[in-house]
Amino acid sequence: MTDAARILIVEARYYEEISEQLLRGAVATLKEAGAQHEILGVPGAFEIPGAIGLAADRYDGFIALGCVIRGETTHYDYVCGESARGLMDLSVGRGLAIGYGIVTTENGEQAWERAAVDRKNKGRDAALAALRMVELRRQFAARS
């Protein structure tokens, strides 16, 4: 990437220790790529699309990080579905470059497996996705 991408990481802090692992993976990947970044904390995954929508015109791309673990009620289904739908609406409807790093799991063990930087490192995957989408946005903008 020729110009350093400006990325906003929106991190849901509900499961703080898991979010910290996702954040570590994402930040290391952005630094390795030479991208600039800022971090914005929000209470939970449900608030991530709103925060990205508010900042839409200020950054080249976004990384959504968080964790939702199934509980005893249907709340899990709403939070997972609506946060994903909100991010997809922003991506498709507004053409935003978003890397999706919200892990949705049945239990804490699965969440740690996906989030930990020495395991599946989904924060890294989300950062790579965001950087690639920024590249695509730039390619299509250059053709206009």
Tab-separated table of C-alpha atoms in Angstrom, residues 21-125:
chain	number	residue	atom	x	y	z
A	21	GLN	CA	-6.120	-10.446	22.563
A	22	LEU	CA	-8.059	-9.480	19.419
A	23	LEU	CA	-6.654	-5.966	19.691
A	24	ARG	CA	-3.072	-7.211	20.095
A	25	GLY	CA	-3.359	-9.273	16.921
A	26	ALA	CA	-4.908	-6.437	14.927
A	27	VAL	CA	-2.462	-3.752	16.077
A	28	ALA	CA	0.594	-5.914	15.392
A	29	THR	CA	-0.677	-6.606	11.880
A	30	LEU	CA	-1.363	-2.931	11.164
A	31	LYS	CA	2.072	-1.918	12.418
A	32	GLU	CA	3.666	-4.602	10.255
A	33	ALA	CA	1.791	-3.219	7.241
A	34	GLY	CA	2.760	0.384	8.025
A	35	ALA	CA	-0.847	1.468	8.573
A	36	GLN	CA	-1.855	4.216	10.976
A	37	HIS	CA	-4.525	3.388	13.507
A	38	GLU	CA	-6.637	4.687	16.327
A	39	ILE	CA	-8.604	2.661	18.842
A	40	LEU	CA	-12.124	3.422	20.010
A	41	GLY	CA	-13.711	1.399	22.787
A	42	VAL	CA	-17.449	0.789	22.904
A	43	PRO	CA	-19.472	-1.136	25.510
A	44	GLY	CA	-20.370	-4.163	23.378
A	45	ALA	CA	-20.648	-5.640	19.892
A	46	PHE	CA	-24.082	-4.111	19.355
A	47	GLU	CA	-22.547	-0.611	19.455
A	48	ILE	CA	-19.785	-1.271	16.914
A	49	PRO	CA	-21.785	-0.475	13.729
A	50	GLY	CA	-23.040	2.797	15.211
A	51	ALA	CA	-19.539	3.911	16.114
A	52	ILE	CA	-18.222	3.063	12.656
A	53	GLY	CA	-21.140	4.882	11.061
A	54	LEU	CA	-20.327	8.012	13.076
A	55	ALA	CA	-16.674	7.901	11.954
A	56	ALA	CA	-17.312	6.775	8.384
A	57	ASP	CA	-15.830	9.811	6.617
A	58	ARG	CA	-12.711	10.101	8.774
A	59	TYR	CA	-10.845	6.864	8.032
A	60	ASP	CA	-9.835	4.685	5.106
A	61	GLY	CA	-11.005	1.524	6.828
A	62	PHE	CA	-12.287	-0.041	9.992
A	63	ILE	CA	-11.764	-3.103	12.125
A	64	ALA	CA	-14.646	-4.373	14.244
A	65	LEU	CA	-13.401	-6.334	17.255
A	66	GLY	CA	-15.386	-7.997	19.990
A	67	CYS	CA	-16.762	-11.166	21.437
A	68	VAL	CA	-20.260	-12.505	21.991
A	69	ILE	CA	-20.663	-15.690	24.024
A	70	ARG	CA	-23.986	-17.515	24.057
A	71	GLY	CA	-25.885	-17.249	27.312
A	72	GLU	CA	-29.187	-18.561	28.564
A	73	THR	CA	-31.427	-16.184	26.590
A	74	THR	CA	-31.975	-15.140	22.973
A	75	HIS	CA	-29.988	-11.937	23.568
A	76	TYR	CA	-26.970	-13.626	21.923
A	77	ASP	CA	-28.887	-14.121	18.662
A	78	TYR	CA	-29.946	-10.483	18.488
A	79	VAL	CA	-26.511	-9.092	19.286
A	80	CYS	CA	-24.752	-11.377	16.793
A	81	GLY	CA	-27.265	-10.909	14.006
A	82	GLU	CA	-27.772	-7.194	14.361
A	83	SER	CA	-24.109	-6.294	14.754
A	84	ALA	CA	-23.255	-8.366	11.663
A	85	ARG	CA	-26.163	-6.889	9.704
A	86	GLY	CA	-25.181	-3.366	10.749
A	87	LEU	CA	-21.613	-3.885	9.584
A	88	MET	CA	-22.737	-5.418	6.300
A	89	ASP	CA	-25.100	-2.490	5.709
A	90	LEU	CA	-22.189	-0.092	6.207
A	91	SER	CA	-19.931	-2.148	3.967
A	92	VAL	CA	-22.348	-2.593	1.090
A	93	GLY	CA	-24.559	0.469	1.474
A	94	ARG	CA	-21.853	3.025	2.178
A	95	GLY	CA	-18.876	1.278	0.611
A	96	LEU	CA	-16.853	1.155	3.826
A	97	ALA	CA	-13.792	-1.073	4.115
A	98	ILE	CA	-14.440	-3.174	7.220
A	99	GLY	CA	-12.589	-6.128	8.682
A	100	TYR	CA	-14.904	-8.303	10.774
A	101	GLY	CA	-13.346	-9.524	13.994
A	102	ILE	CA	-16.309	-10.212	16.233
A	103	VAL	CA	-15.991	-13.754	17.528
A	104	THR	CA	-19.310	-15.408	18.290
A	105	THR	CA	-19.029	-18.582	20.315
A	106	GLU	CA	-20.828	-21.023	22.542
A	107	ASN	CA	-18.413	-20.625	25.463
A	108	GLY	CA	-15.326	-18.873	26.743
A	109	GLU	CA	-12.976	-21.665	25.707
A	110	GLN	CA	-13.991	-21.295	22.062
A	111	ALA	CA	-13.617	-17.528	22.311
A	112	TRP	CA	-10.061	-17.813	23.653
A	113	GLU	CA	-9.150	-20.291	20.915
A	114	ARG	CA	-10.214	-17.808	18.251
A	115	ALA	CA	-8.927	-14.623	19.887
A	116	ALA	CA	-5.533	-15.548	21.322
A	117	VAL	CA	-2.586	-14.279	19.289
A	118	ASP	CA	-0.810	-17.607	19.721
A	119	ARG	CA	-3.825	-19.556	18.439
A	120	LYS	CA	-6.245	-18.569	15.671
A	121	ASN	CA	-5.541	-14.817	16.038
A	122	LYS	CA	-8.806	-13.491	14.602
A	123	GLY	CA	-7.654	-9.936	15.321
A	124	ARG	CA	-4.923	-10.450	12.752
A	125	ASP	CA	-7.415	-11.863	10.260
